Amino acid sequence: MWTDNNMLSQDTLKKIDREIAKYPADQKQSAVMAALALAQEEKGWLAKETIACVAEYLDMPPMAAYEVATFYNMYDLAPVGKYKLTVCTNLPCALSGGVHVADYLKQKLGVDFNETTADGMFTLKQGECLGVCGDAPVMLVNNRRLCSYMATEEIDKLLAELKS
Amino acid sequence: MSTQQILLAGLDPKTGDQTWHLADYVKRGGYAALKKILSENISPEAVINEVKKSALRGRGGAGFPAGLKWGFIPKNYQGPRYICCNTDEGEPGTFKDRDLMRFNPHQVIEGMIIAGYAVGSERGYNYIHGEVWSLYKRFEEALDEARAAGFLGQKILGSNFNFELFAHHGYGAYVCGEETGLLESIEGKKGQPRYKPPFPANFGLYGRPTVINNTETFAAVPWIIINGGEKYLELGKPNNGGTKLFSVSGHVVKPGVYEVPMGTPFPVLLEMCGGMRNGKLKAVIPGGSSAPVLPADIMMDCTLDYDSIAKAGSMLGSGAVIVMDESVCMVKALERLSYFYFEESCGQCTPCREGTGWLYRVVHRIEHGQGKPEDMELLNSVTNNIMGRTICALGDAAAMPVRSFTKHFKSEFEYHIENKKCLVPPEVQREGSRIYVTPNRVPSC
C-alpha cells in the first residue's frame, strides 16, 4: 500500500515500542501521539502514508491516527523547511516583545507566517502559548529546542548558528 | 504572615537545572513522606483525611478541594484505578508548573505515588505540555531515578504497595488542559472533552476510576503528610490552604514564578517582581487569560486567594498574573486573546466553535475601525449564548475575557467604534510590546 520510503526505520520502531510499553497491553493506541511525533522526527513531516504506517503498527484504523495528527498543531502535515521556527505572539509574550521579534524574523527571512524560505532552510510559524511566558520573547526550533529571551541580537546569533 | 516556601524551597533558578536529581531531592528531605506512610503503615483513609484538613485546593484553575476529589474514588472498586497529573500548561500567562517540573520533578512524583497509595491505584500518567520538550525528557529521567531507588515499581520500600508512573507528552492543543480532554488524549484520541457526569472519579482513564490533579497540587502533598494538614492550612488562610505559585508576565521588571502564601496582598507580589517596568499599572488578568480582567484600582485591593479574587469579580485560576501598563490598548489585547480561543476551540460544541469566531471577528472589526455601535450588544449576546452551553469550560473561558474587557474598559471600545482609532495614542503604545494577530485561518461568516 505504501512505498519503502514511508516505512519507519528500525530505530524509530524501537522507540515506538518503548512508548507502547507505558500503557496497558490492550491500549496500544495510547502511544499514537508519541509514535506520530517520532515518525515526524524521522521523516521531517507526516505524509498520509506515514500516518497510515503508524496506525498499522499500533493496530488502529488509519483514520483514527489521522484524526490525532490533524488535531494537535505540532504535527506537520505538509513539508516544512529544515528548521521550523515557531514564535509565540500571544498576549503575555506580546507585552514583552513577541510581536516585535516575529516582525524581525519575517523581515530577516523574507517570509510571512506559514511560509518557507526559498532555500528550504526556514519555515516561520505563529505559535499559540508555549507555556513559558516569563521568558518572552520565546520561540521553538523544530518542536524541540526552546529559545528564551530572544531579543533581536539573539535571533541573529541563532540564525547564524542554524545556517552554519 | 508566613513566607515559607514548600514547592520551590531551597531552589535557585540559577542552579536549579543541576539540583533536580533524586539525590538532591532526598537531601532536601524528599521521599520522607512516602517512607513515613509506608513504615508507619498510615492508612489510605488517614492520608486522604490529612489532605482534606489541609484545604489544599486544585492548583490548575478550578480550585476544587483535592482531598474531596480523592475521596470520590469508589472504595470497593474491583479493577485498575489511575492517577493522572495535568502538566499541560498552555493557557496564556501560565508557566508555573514548568519551574516545578524542571527544578523539582521528584516532588511531583512523590505526590503522585502518595495519591496512588491513598486511592488504591497502581499506575499513573503525567501529561506534559509538548512545547517544552526538555521537561518531558527530564521527567522521564527522574522516573528512571525513582525506579532505580525503589520508590516506583513492585513492593515499594518493602511494602505491599505497587505503583508505576509514566510520562505522556502533549503535542499542541490547549483544550487538553481540560481534564477529560486530557484523558481522551492519553487514550490516543483527539483531545475533545467529555460530558460530565460521569466524573473521572467514576469513569476516567480507560473508563476506570481516576484521580486527576494539577502538577502543583500533587507537589504540595508530601509536605502536608510530613507537617500535617493543619500546618498547611495555617500557611494560607481559612478555606485557602498553603502556598501558591504565581506566574507573573507582562509589564513587570522581573517576570517569573513566585511562591507566596495564599492571601498575600497583590501589591506585595508586584513588589517582588520589581514593580512596573515602565508605565503605570492599568489592568491585571489575575488567573490566566480566561480569567476576567480587573482594573488596577480593584486589583491593588485584592489578596491572592480564591475567595478574594472571586469577590472582586475574577478568578485566581492557575495563578497566572498578566500585568498590563497604560500603554496597552485593551481592544487590541482582547482581540489577541479572542483569536487564541477561536484557534483553540476543539469544535465539538457549536456555541464555542461558531461563537469564538464571532467574538474574534467582531472585536477585530472594532479594533480596525469598522465597528458598529450595535457591536457592543452583539458581543454581549454572543457571550450569553456561549456561557453554560458547552461541554467544557473553554466556552466560558472564551466569553469571560470579552465580558470583562468590555465591562471595565467600555469607554475604549466605544471610542474605537466612534472615532475609528485607539483611545491610547499610537505613540504611547510602546515599541516592543505591540500586539496584533496574524490569523492562520479566518472565521467564516
Coordinates of C-alpha atoms in Angstrom, one line a residue:
Chain A
M1 CA 0.0 0.0 0.0
W2 CA 2.9 2.3 0.6
T3 CA 6.4 2.5 -0.7
D4 CA 9.5 1.8 1.3
N5 CA 10.0 5.5 1.6
N6 CA 7.1 5.7 4.0
M7 CA 8.3 2.8 6.2
L8 CA 9.7 3.7 9.5
S9 CA 13.3 2.9 10.5
Q10 CA 14.1 0.2 13.0
D11 CA 15.4 2.8 15.3
T12 CA 12.1 4.7 15.2
L13 CA 10.1 1.5 15.7
K14 CA 12.2 0.6 18.7
K15 CA 11.4 4.0 20.2
I16 CA 7.8 3.5 19.5
D17 CA 7.9 0.1 21.2
R18 CA 9.2 1.9 24.3
E19 CA 6.2 4.2 24.2
I20 CA 3.8 1.2 23.8
A21 CA 5.2 -0.4 26.9
K22 CA 4.0 2.5 29.0
Y23 CA 0.3 1.6 28.5
P24 CA -1.8 -1.4 29.4
A25 CA -1.4 -4.2 26.8
D26 CA -4.8 -3.6 25.3
Q27 CA -4.3 0.2 25.0
K28 CA -1.6 0.4 22.3
Q29 CA -3.4 3.3 20.7
S30 CA -2.3 5.5 23.7
A31 CA 1.1 5.5 22.1
V32 CA -0.1 7.2 18.9
M33 CA 0.8 10.8 19.9
A34 CA 4.4 9.8 20.7
A35 CA 4.6 7.5 17.7
L36 CA 3.5 10.2 15.3
A37 CA 6.0 12.6 16.9
L38 CA 8.7 10.1 16.4
A39 CA 7.7 9.4 12.8
Q40 CA 7.7 13.2 12.2
E41 CA 11.2 13.4 13.7
E42 CA 12.4 10.8 11.2
K43 CA 10.6 12.0 8.1
G44 CA 10.5 15.7 8.7
W45 CA 6.7 15.8 8.3
L46 CA 3.7 13.4 8.3
A47 CA 2.6 12.2 4.9
K48 CA -0.8 10.4 4.9
E49 CA 1.1 7.2 4.2
T50 CA 3.4 7.7 7.2
I51 CA 0.4 8.2 9.4
A52 CA -1.1 5.0 8.0
C53 CA 2.1 3.2 8.7
V54 CA 2.0 4.3 12.4
A55 CA -1.7 3.3 12.6
E56 CA -1.0 -0.1 11.3
Y57 CA 1.9 -0.6 13.7
L58 CA -0.5 0.3 16.6
D59 CA -3.4 -1.8 15.3
M60 CA -5.7 1.2 14.9
P61 CA -7.7 2.4 11.9
P62 CA -5.6 4.9 9.7
M63 CA -8.5 7.4 10.1
A64 CA -8.1 7.4 13.9
A65 CA -4.4 8.2 13.7
Y66 CA -5.2 10.8 11.0
E67 CA -7.7 12.4 13.4
V68 CA -4.9 12.7 16.0
A69 CA -2.4 14.1 13.5
T70 CA -4.8 16.8 12.4
F71 CA -6.0 17.8 15.9
Y72 CA -2.6 18.7 17.5
N73 CA -0.8 21.6 16.0
M74 CA 2.8 20.5 16.4
Y75 CA 2.3 17.8 13.7
D76 CA 3.3 19.0 10.3
L77 CA 1.0 17.6 7.6
A78 CA 3.0 19.2 4.8
P79 CA 6.7 19.6 4.3
V80 CA 8.4 22.3 6.3
G81 CA 11.9 23.9 6.0
K82 CA 14.9 22.3 7.6
Y83 CA 14.2 24.5 10.6
K84 CA 10.7 25.3 11.7
L85 CA 10.7 28.4 13.8
T86 CA 7.6 28.9 16.0
V87 CA 7.3 32.3 17.6
C88 CA 4.7 33.0 20.3
T89 CA 2.8 36.2 19.7
N90 CA 0.1 35.7 22.3
L91 CA -0.8 38.5 24.7
P92 CA 1.8 37.9 27.6
C93 CA 4.6 37.4 25.1
A94 CA 3.5 40.4 23.0
L95 CA 3.7 42.6 26.1
S96 CA 7.4 41.6 26.3
G97 CA 8.3 41.9 22.6
G98 CA 6.9 38.7 21.0
V99 CA 5.3 40.5 18.0
H100 CA 8.4 42.7 17.6
V101 CA 10.6 39.6 17.3
A102 CA 8.2 38.0 14.9
D103 CA 8.3 41.0 12.7
Y104 CA 12.1 41.0 12.8
L105 CA 12.2 37.3 11.8
K106 CA 9.8 38.0 8.9
Q107 CA 11.9 40.8 7.6
K108 CA 15.2 38.9 8.1
L109 CA 14.0 35.7 6.4
G110 CA 11.8 37.5 3.9
V111 CA 8.8 35.3 4.6
D112 CA 5.5 35.6 6.3
F113 CA 4.0 33.2 8.8
N114 CA 3.3 29.7 7.3
E115 CA 5.9 30.3 4.6
T116 CA 9.2 28.7 3.9
T117 CA 12.4 30.5 2.6
A118 CA 13.3 29.8 -1.0
D119 CA 16.4 27.8 0.0
G120 CA 14.2 25.5 2.1
M121 CA 16.0 26.3 5.3
F122 CA 13.4 28.0 7.4
T123 CA 9.6 27.8 7.9
L124 CA 8.1 30.5 10.1
K125 CA 5.0 29.7 12.3
Q126 CA 3.0 31.7 14.7
G127 CA 2.7 29.8 18.0
E128 CA -0.1 30.0 20.5
C129 CA 1.0 29.7 24.1
L130 CA 4.3 27.8 24.5
G131 CA 3.9 27.8 28.3
V132 CA 7.0 29.9 29.1
C133 CA 5.5 33.5 29.1
G134 CA 8.0 34.6 31.7
D135 CA 10.9 34.1 29.2
A136 CA 9.3 36.2 26.5
P137 CA 10.1 36.7 23.7
V138 CA 10.2 32.9 23.1
M139 CA 10.4 30.6 20.1
L140 CA 10.7 26.9 19.3
V141 CA 13.1 25.3 16.8
N142 CA 11.7 22.1 15.3
N143 CA 9.3 21.5 18.2
R144 CA 12.2 20.5 20.4
R145 CA 14.6 23.4 21.2
L146 CA 13.1 26.2 23.2
C147 CA 14.8 29.5 22.9
S148 CA 14.1 32.1 25.7
Y149 CA 14.7 35.8 25.9
M150 CA 15.0 36.1 22.1
A151 CA 16.0 39.8 21.6
T152 CA 16.9 40.7 18.1
E153 CA 20.6 40.1 18.6
E154 CA 19.9 36.6 20.0
I155 CA 17.9 35.9 16.9
D156 CA 20.8 37.0 14.7
K157 CA 23.0 34.5 16.6
L158 CA 20.5 31.7 16.4
L159 CA 20.0 32.1 12.6
A160 CA 23.8 32.3 12.1
E161 CA 24.2 29.1 14.1
L162 CA 21.5 27.2 12.2
K163 CA 22.8 28.3 8.8
S164 CA 26.4 27.2 9.6
Chain B
M1 CA 2.3 36.3 57.6
S2 CA 4.5 33.3 56.8
T3 CA 6.9 33.5 53.9
Q4 CA 7.6 29.8 53.9
Q5 CA 8.1 28.1 50.6
I6 CA 7.2 24.5 50.2
L7 CA 7.3 23.9 46.4
L8 CA 10.4 25.8 45.4
A9 CA 12.1 25.9 48.8
G10 CA 15.9 25.9 48.6
L11 CA 15.8 26.1 44.8
D12 CA 17.7 28.8 43.0
P13 CA 16.7 29.3 39.3
K14 CA 20.4 29.8 38.6
T15 CA 21.4 26.4 39.9
G16 CA 18.0 24.6 39.6
D17 CA 19.0 22.8 36.4
Q18 CA 21.6 21.0 38.4
T19 CA 19.8 20.2 41.6
W20 CA 16.7 18.4 40.4
H21 CA 18.1 14.9 40.8
L22 CA 16.9 12.3 43.2
A23 CA 19.9 12.6 45.5
D24 CA 19.4 16.4 45.7
Y25 CA 15.7 15.9 46.5
V26 CA 16.4 13.4 49.2
K27 CA 18.9 15.8 50.7
R28 CA 16.1 18.4 50.8
G29 CA 14.0 15.9 52.8
G30 CA 12.4 14.3 49.7
Y31 CA 10.6 11.0 49.8
A32 CA 10.4 11.2 53.6
A33 CA 6.6 11.4 53.3
L34 CA 6.3 8.2 51.3
K35 CA 8.7 6.5 53.7
K36 CA 6.7 7.7 56.7
I37 CA 3.4 6.4 55.2
L38 CA 4.8 3.0 54.4
S39 CA 6.9 2.5 57.5
E40 CA 4.2 3.7 59.9
N41 CA 1.5 1.9 58.0
I42 CA -0.6 5.0 57.8
S43 CA -4.0 4.0 56.3
P44 CA -5.1 5.4 52.9
E45 CA -8.1 7.0 54.7
A46 CA -5.8 8.8 57.1
V47 CA -3.8 10.2 54.1
I48 CA -7.0 11.4 52.4
N49 CA -8.1 13.0 55.7
E50 CA -4.9 14.9 56.1
V51 CA -5.2 16.3 52.6
K52 CA -8.8 17.2 53.4
K53 CA -7.7 19.0 56.6
S54 CA -5.1 21.0 54.6
A55 CA -7.8 22.7 52.5
L56 CA -5.5 22.1 49.5
R57 CA -7.5 23.2 46.5
G58 CA -6.8 22.3 42.9
R59 CA -4.0 24.4 41.6
G60 CA -4.9 24.0 37.9
G61 CA -7.6 26.6 37.9
A62 CA -10.8 25.2 39.3
G63 CA -9.8 25.3 42.9
F64 CA -11.7 22.1 43.8
P65 CA -10.6 20.6 47.2
A66 CA -8.1 17.8 46.4
G67 CA -8.9 15.6 49.4
L68 CA -12.6 15.6 48.5
K69 CA -11.7 14.6 45.0
W70 CA -9.6 11.7 46.2
G71 CA -12.5 10.7 48.5
F72 CA -14.8 10.3 45.5
I73 CA -12.9 7.2 44.2
P74 CA -15.2 4.2 44.8
K75 CA -13.8 2.3 47.8
N76 CA -14.5 -1.3 46.8
Y77 CA -14.0 -1.0 43.0
Q78 CA -12.6 -4.2 41.5
G79 CA -10.1 -3.4 38.8
P80 CA -7.5 -0.8 37.9
R81 CA -7.7 2.8 39.0
Y82 CA -5.5 5.6 37.7
I83 CA -3.6 8.7 38.9
C84 CA -3.2 11.4 36.2
C85 CA -1.3 14.6 36.5
N86 CA -2.1 17.6 34.4
T87 CA 1.1 19.3 33.4
D88 CA -0.4 20.6 30.1
E89 CA 0.1 24.3 30.9
G90 CA -0.9 26.2 27.8
E91 CA -3.2 28.9 29.0
P92 CA -1.6 32.3 28.1
G93 CA 0.2 33.6 31.2
T94 CA 0.6 30.2 32.9
F95 CA 4.1 28.8 33.3
K96 CA 4.4 27.9 37.0
D97 CA 4.4 24.1 36.6
R98 CA 7.4 24.4 34.3
D99 CA 9.6 25.6 37.2
L100 CA 8.3 22.9 39.4
M101 CA 9.0 20.3 36.8
R102 CA 12.4 21.5 35.8
F103 CA 13.7 22.2 39.4
N104 CA 11.7 19.8 41.5
P105 CA 10.3 16.9 39.5
H106 CA 10.7 14.3 42.3
Q107 CA 8.3 16.2 44.5
V108 CA 5.6 15.8 41.8
I109 CA 6.5 12.1 41.5
E110 CA 6.3 11.6 45.3
G111 CA 2.9 13.4 45.4
M112 CA 1.6 11.2 42.7
I113 CA 2.8 8.0 44.4
I114 CA 1.1 9.1 47.6
A115 CA -2.1 9.8 45.7
G116 CA -1.8 6.3 44.3
Y117 CA -1.5 4.8 47.7
A118 CA -4.4 6.8 49.0
V119 CA -6.9 5.7 46.4
G120 CA -5.6 2.2 45.7
S121 CA -4.1 2.9 42.3
E122 CA -1.1 1.1 40.9
R123 CA -0.5 3.2 37.8
G124 CA -0.2 6.8 36.9
Y125 CA 0.5 9.1 34.0
N126 CA 1.9 12.6 33.9
Y127 CA 0.6 14.5 30.8
I128 CA 3.3 17.1 29.9
H129 CA 2.9 20.1 27.7
G130 CA 4.6 19.1 24.4
E131 CA 6.1 22.5 23.7
V132 CA 8.6 22.3 26.5
W133 CA 10.2 19.1 25.4
S134 CA 13.1 19.3 27.9
L135 CA 10.5 18.9 30.7
Y136 CA 9.3 15.7 29.3
K137 CA 12.8 14.3 28.9
R138 CA 13.8 15.4 32.4
F139 CA 10.7 13.8 33.9
E140 CA 11.5 10.5 32.2
E141 CA 15.0 10.7 33.7
A142 CA 13.6 11.5 37.1
L143 CA 11.2 8.4 36.8
D144 CA 14.2 6.2 36.0
E145 CA 16.0 7.5 39.1
A146 CA 12.9 6.8 41.2
R147 CA 12.5 3.3 39.8
A148 CA 16.2 2.6 40.4
A149 CA 15.8 3.8 44.1
G150 CA 12.8 1.6 44.7
F151 CA 10.3 4.4 45.0
L152 CA 8.4 3.1 42.0
G153 CA 7.7 -0.4 40.9
Q154 CA 6.7 -3.6 42.8
K155 CA 6.6 -3.7 46.6
I156 CA 7.8 -0.2 47.1
L157 CA 10.3 0.1 50.0
G158 CA 9.5 -3.4 51.1
S159 CA 5.7 -2.8 51.5
N160 CA 2.9 -4.5 49.6
F161 CA 2.2 -1.3 47.7
N162 CA 3.0 -1.3 43.9
F163 CA 2.9 1.8 41.8
E164 CA 4.2 2.6 38.3
L165 CA 4.3 6.0 36.7
F166 CA 4.9 7.2 33.1
A167 CA 5.2 10.4 31.2
H168 CA 2.9 11.2 28.3
H169 CA 3.5 14.2 26.1
G170 CA 1.0 16.6 24.5
Y171 CA 1.6 18.0 21.0
G172 CA -0.1 21.3 20.9
A173 CA -3.7 21.6 21.9
Y174 CA -4.8 24.0 24.6
V175 CA -8.1 22.0 25.2
C176 CA -6.1 19.0 26.6
G177 CA -5.6 21.0 29.8
E178 CA -9.3 20.3 30.4
E179 CA -9.2 17.1 32.4
T180 CA -11.4 14.9 30.3
G181 CA -9.8 16.2 27.1
L182 CA -6.5 15.2 28.7
L183 CA -7.8 11.7 29.4
E184 CA -9.0 11.3 25.8
S185 CA -5.6 12.4 24.7
I186 CA -3.8 9.8 26.8
E187 CA -6.2 7.2 25.2
G188 CA -4.7 8.2 21.9
K189 CA -7.6 10.3 20.6
K190 CA -8.4 13.9 19.7
G191 CA -8.5 15.8 23.0
Q192 CA -12.2 16.6 22.9
P193 CA -13.6 16.9 26.4
R194 CA -16.3 14.5 27.7
Y195 CA -19.7 15.2 29.1
K196 CA -19.7 15.2 32.9
P197 CA -21.1 13.4 34.7
P198 CA -19.8 10.8 34.9
F199 CA -16.8 12.5 36.5
P200 CA -13.3 11.0 36.2
A201 CA -13.5 9.6 39.8
N202 CA -16.0 7.1 38.4
F203 CA -15.3 7.0 34.7
G204 CA -11.8 8.3 34.0
L205 CA -8.8 6.9 32.0
Y206 CA -9.9 3.8 30.0
G207 CA -13.3 4.1 31.7
R208 CA -11.7 3.4 35.2
P209 CA -11.9 5.5 38.4
T210 CA -9.2 8.2 38.0
V211 CA -7.8 11.0 40.2
I212 CA -6.7 13.9 38.1
N213 CA -4.9 16.8 39.6
N214 CA -2.6 19.6 38.6
T215 CA 1.2 19.3 39.0
E216 CA 1.3 21.8 41.8
T217 CA -1.5 20.1 43.7
F218 CA 0.5 16.8 43.7
A219 CA 3.7 18.6 44.7
A220 CA 2.1 20.0 47.8
V221 CA 1.1 16.6 49.2
P222 CA 4.5 15.4 50.6
W223 CA 4.8 18.5 52.8
I224 CA 1.2 18.0 54.0
I225 CA 2.0 14.4 55.1
I226 CA 5.2 15.4 56.9
N227 CA 3.9 18.5 58.6
G228 CA 0.2 17.8 58.9
G229 CA -2.8 19.3 57.1
E230 CA -3.5 21.8 59.8
K231 CA 0.0 23.3 59.4
Y232 CA -0.5 23.6 55.7
L233 CA -3.8 25.4 56.2
E234 CA -2.2 27.8 58.6
L235 CA 0.3 28.8 55.9
G236 CA -2.5 30.3 53.9
K237 CA -5.9 31.5 55.1
P238 CA -9.1 29.7 56.0
N239 CA -10.6 27.7 53.1
N240 CA -7.4 28.6 51.1
G241 CA -4.7 26.5 52.5
G242 CA -1.0 26.6 51.8
T243 CA 1.3 28.5 49.4
K244 CA 0.7 29.0 45.7
L245 CA 2.9 29.5 42.7
F246 CA 2.2 32.6 40.7
S247 CA 3.5 33.1 37.2
V248 CA 3.8 36.8 36.5
S249 CA 4.2 38.0 33.0
G250 CA 3.8 41.3 31.1
H251 CA 5.0 44.7 32.1
V252 CA 6.9 44.0 35.3
V253 CA 10.6 44.3 35.9
K254 CA 11.1 40.6 36.7
P255 CA 8.6 38.3 35.1
G256 CA 8.8 34.8 36.6
V257 CA 7.4 32.3 39.0
Y258 CA 6.9 33.3 42.6
E259 CA 5.7 31.1 45.5
V260 CA 3.8 33.1 48.2
P261 CA 1.3 32.1 50.8
M262 CA -2.4 32.2 49.8
G263 CA -3.8 35.5 50.9
T264 CA -0.7 37.6 50.1
P265 CA -1.8 41.1 49.1
F266 CA -1.3 41.7 45.3
P267 CA 0.9 44.8 45.8
V268 CA 3.4 42.6 47.7
L269 CA 3.6 40.2 44.7
L270 CA 4.0 43.2 42.4
E271 CA 6.9 44.4 44.5
M272 CA 8.6 41.0 44.5
C273 CA 8.5 41.3 40.7
G274 CA 10.4 44.5 40.9
G275 CA 7.3 46.6 40.2
M276 CA 6.3 48.0 36.9
R277 CA 8.8 48.1 34.1
N278 CA 8.0 51.5 32.7
G279 CA 4.5 52.8 32.9
K280 CA 1.7 52.9 35.4
L281 CA -0.4 49.8 36.2
K282 CA -3.5 49.8 34.1
A283 CA -5.0 46.3 34.4
V284 CA -4.3 42.8 35.6
I285 CA -5.6 39.4 34.4
P286 CA -5.1 37.6 37.7
G287 CA -5.7 33.9 36.8
G288 CA -4.7 33.2 33.2
S289 CA -6.1 34.5 30.0
S290 CA -9.6 33.1 30.7
A291 CA -10.0 34.9 34.0
P292 CA -11.9 38.2 33.9
V293 CA -9.5 41.2 33.7
L294 CA -9.5 43.7 36.6
P295 CA -8.6 47.4 36.5
A296 CA -5.6 48.5 38.6
D297 CA -7.5 50.0 41.5
I298 CA -9.6 46.9 42.1
M299 CA -6.6 44.6 41.8
M300 CA -4.4 46.6 44.1
D301 CA -7.0 45.9 46.9
C302 CA -7.1 42.2 46.3
T303 CA -5.3 39.5 48.2
L304 CA -4.2 36.5 46.3
D305 CA -6.5 33.7 47.2
Y306 CA -9.6 32.0 45.6
D307 CA -12.1 33.9 47.7
S308 CA -10.7 37.5 47.5
I309 CA -10.3 37.4 43.7
A310 CA -13.7 35.8 43.2
K311 CA -15.2 38.6 45.3
A312 CA -13.6 41.2 43.1
G313 CA -15.3 39.5 40.1
S314 CA -12.5 37.4 38.7
M315 CA -10.8 34.1 39.3
L316 CA -7.5 33.1 40.9
G317 CA -7.4 30.3 38.3
S318 CA -4.0 28.9 37.8
G319 CA -2.3 31.9 39.4
A320 CA -1.2 33.3 36.1
V321 CA -0.9 37.1 36.6
I322 CA -0.7 39.1 33.4
V323 CA 0.2 42.7 34.2
M324 CA -0.5 45.5 31.7
D325 CA 0.5 49.1 31.9
E326 CA -1.1 52.2 30.4
S327 CA 0.4 51.7 27.0
V328 CA -1.9 48.8 26.3
C329 CA -4.9 49.2 24.1
M330 CA -7.5 47.0 25.7
V331 CA -9.3 46.4 22.4
K332 CA -6.1 45.0 20.8
A333 CA -5.4 42.9 23.9
L334 CA -8.8 41.4 23.7
E335 CA -8.5 40.8 20.0
R336 CA -5.4 38.7 20.6
L337 CA -7.0 36.7 23.3
S338 CA -10.2 36.1 21.3
Y339 CA -8.1 34.9 18.4
F340 CA -6.5 32.4 20.7
Y341 CA -9.8 30.9 21.8
F342 CA -11.0 30.8 18.2
E343 CA -7.9 29.0 17.2
E344 CA -8.0 26.5 20.1
S345 CA -11.7 25.7 20.2
C346 CA -11.9 21.9 19.6
G347 CA -15.0 22.3 17.6
Q348 CA -17.3 19.8 19.1
C349 CA -19.8 22.2 20.6
T350 CA -21.5 24.7 18.2
P351 CA -21.7 27.6 20.6
C352 CA -17.9 27.6 21.2
R353 CA -16.9 26.6 17.6
E354 CA -19.0 29.3 16.0
G355 CA -19.1 31.7 18.9
T356 CA -15.4 32.1 19.3
G357 CA -15.2 33.0 15.6
W358 CA -17.9 35.6 16.1
L359 CA -16.1 37.1 19.1
Y360 CA -12.8 37.4 17.3
R361 CA -14.4 38.8 14.2
V362 CA -16.4 41.5 16.0
V363 CA -13.5 42.5 18.3
H364 CA -11.2 42.5 15.2
R365 CA -13.5 44.9 13.3
I366 CA -13.8 47.2 16.3
E367 CA -10.1 47.4 16.6
H368 CA -9.7 48.0 12.9
G369 CA -12.1 50.9 12.8
Q370 CA -15.0 49.1 11.3
G371 CA -17.0 48.6 14.5
K372 CA -20.7 49.5 14.6
P373 CA -22.5 51.0 17.7
E374 CA -24.6 47.8 18.0
D375 CA -21.4 45.6 18.2
M376 CA -21.2 46.1 22.0
E377 CA -24.6 44.5 22.4
L378 CA -23.7 41.8 19.8
L379 CA -20.6 40.8 21.8
N380 CA -22.8 40.6 24.9
S381 CA -25.3 38.4 23.2
V382 CA -22.7 36.1 21.7
T383 CA -21.1 35.6 25.2
N384 CA -24.6 34.9 26.6
N385 CA -25.1 32.2 24.0
I386 CA -21.8 30.5 24.7
M387 CA -21.6 30.6 28.5
G388 CA -23.0 27.5 30.2
R389 CA -23.9 25.9 26.8
T390 CA -20.8 23.9 26.1
I391 CA -19.5 20.6 27.3
C392 CA -16.3 22.0 28.8
A393 CA -15.3 25.3 30.4
L394 CA -13.4 26.5 27.3
G395 CA -16.6 28.2 26.0
D396 CA -16.8 30.2 29.2
A397 CA -13.1 30.8 29.1
A398 CA -13.5 32.5 25.7
A399 CA -16.5 34.5 26.8
M400 CA -15.2 35.8 30.2
P401 CA -12.4 38.0 28.8
V402 CA -14.8 39.6 26.3
R403 CA -17.3 40.3 29.1
S404 CA -14.8 41.8 31.5
F405 CA -12.8 43.8 29.0
T406 CA -16.0 45.4 27.6
K407 CA -17.3 46.0 31.1
H408 CA -14.3 47.5 32.7
F409 CA -12.9 49.3 29.7
K410 CA -16.1 50.1 27.9
S411 CA -15.0 53.6 27.0
E412 CA -12.1 52.3 25.0
F413 CA -14.3 50.1 22.9
E414 CA -16.9 52.9 22.4
Y415 CA -14.1 55.3 21.4
H416 CA -12.8 52.8 18.8
I417 CA -16.3 52.4 17.3
E418 CA -17.0 56.2 17.3
N419 CA -13.6 57.5 16.2
K420 CA -12.2 54.6 14.2
K421 CA -9.0 54.8 16.3
C422 CA -7.4 54.0 19.6
L423 CA -8.1 55.8 22.8
V424 CA -4.5 55.0 23.7
P425 CA -2.5 57.1 21.2
P426 CA -0.2 55.1 19.0
E427 CA 2.9 56.9 20.2
V428 CA 2.1 55.7 23.7
Q429 CA 1.7 52.1 22.6
R430 CA 5.2 51.1 23.2
E431 CA 7.5 49.8 20.6
G432 CA 8.5 46.3 21.6
S433 CA 5.2 45.5 23.2
R434 CA 2.9 45.8 20.2
I435 CA 0.0 43.4 19.9
Y436 CA -1.5 42.1 16.8
V437 CA -2.9 39.0 15.3
T438 CA -2.0 37.3 12.1
P439 CA -4.8 34.8 11.7
N440 CA -3.8 31.3 10.5
R441 CA -7.4 30.9 9.5
V442 CA -10.2 33.4 9.1
P443 CA -13.5 32.6 10.7
S444 CA -16.2 32.1 8.0
C445 CA -19.2 34.3 8.2

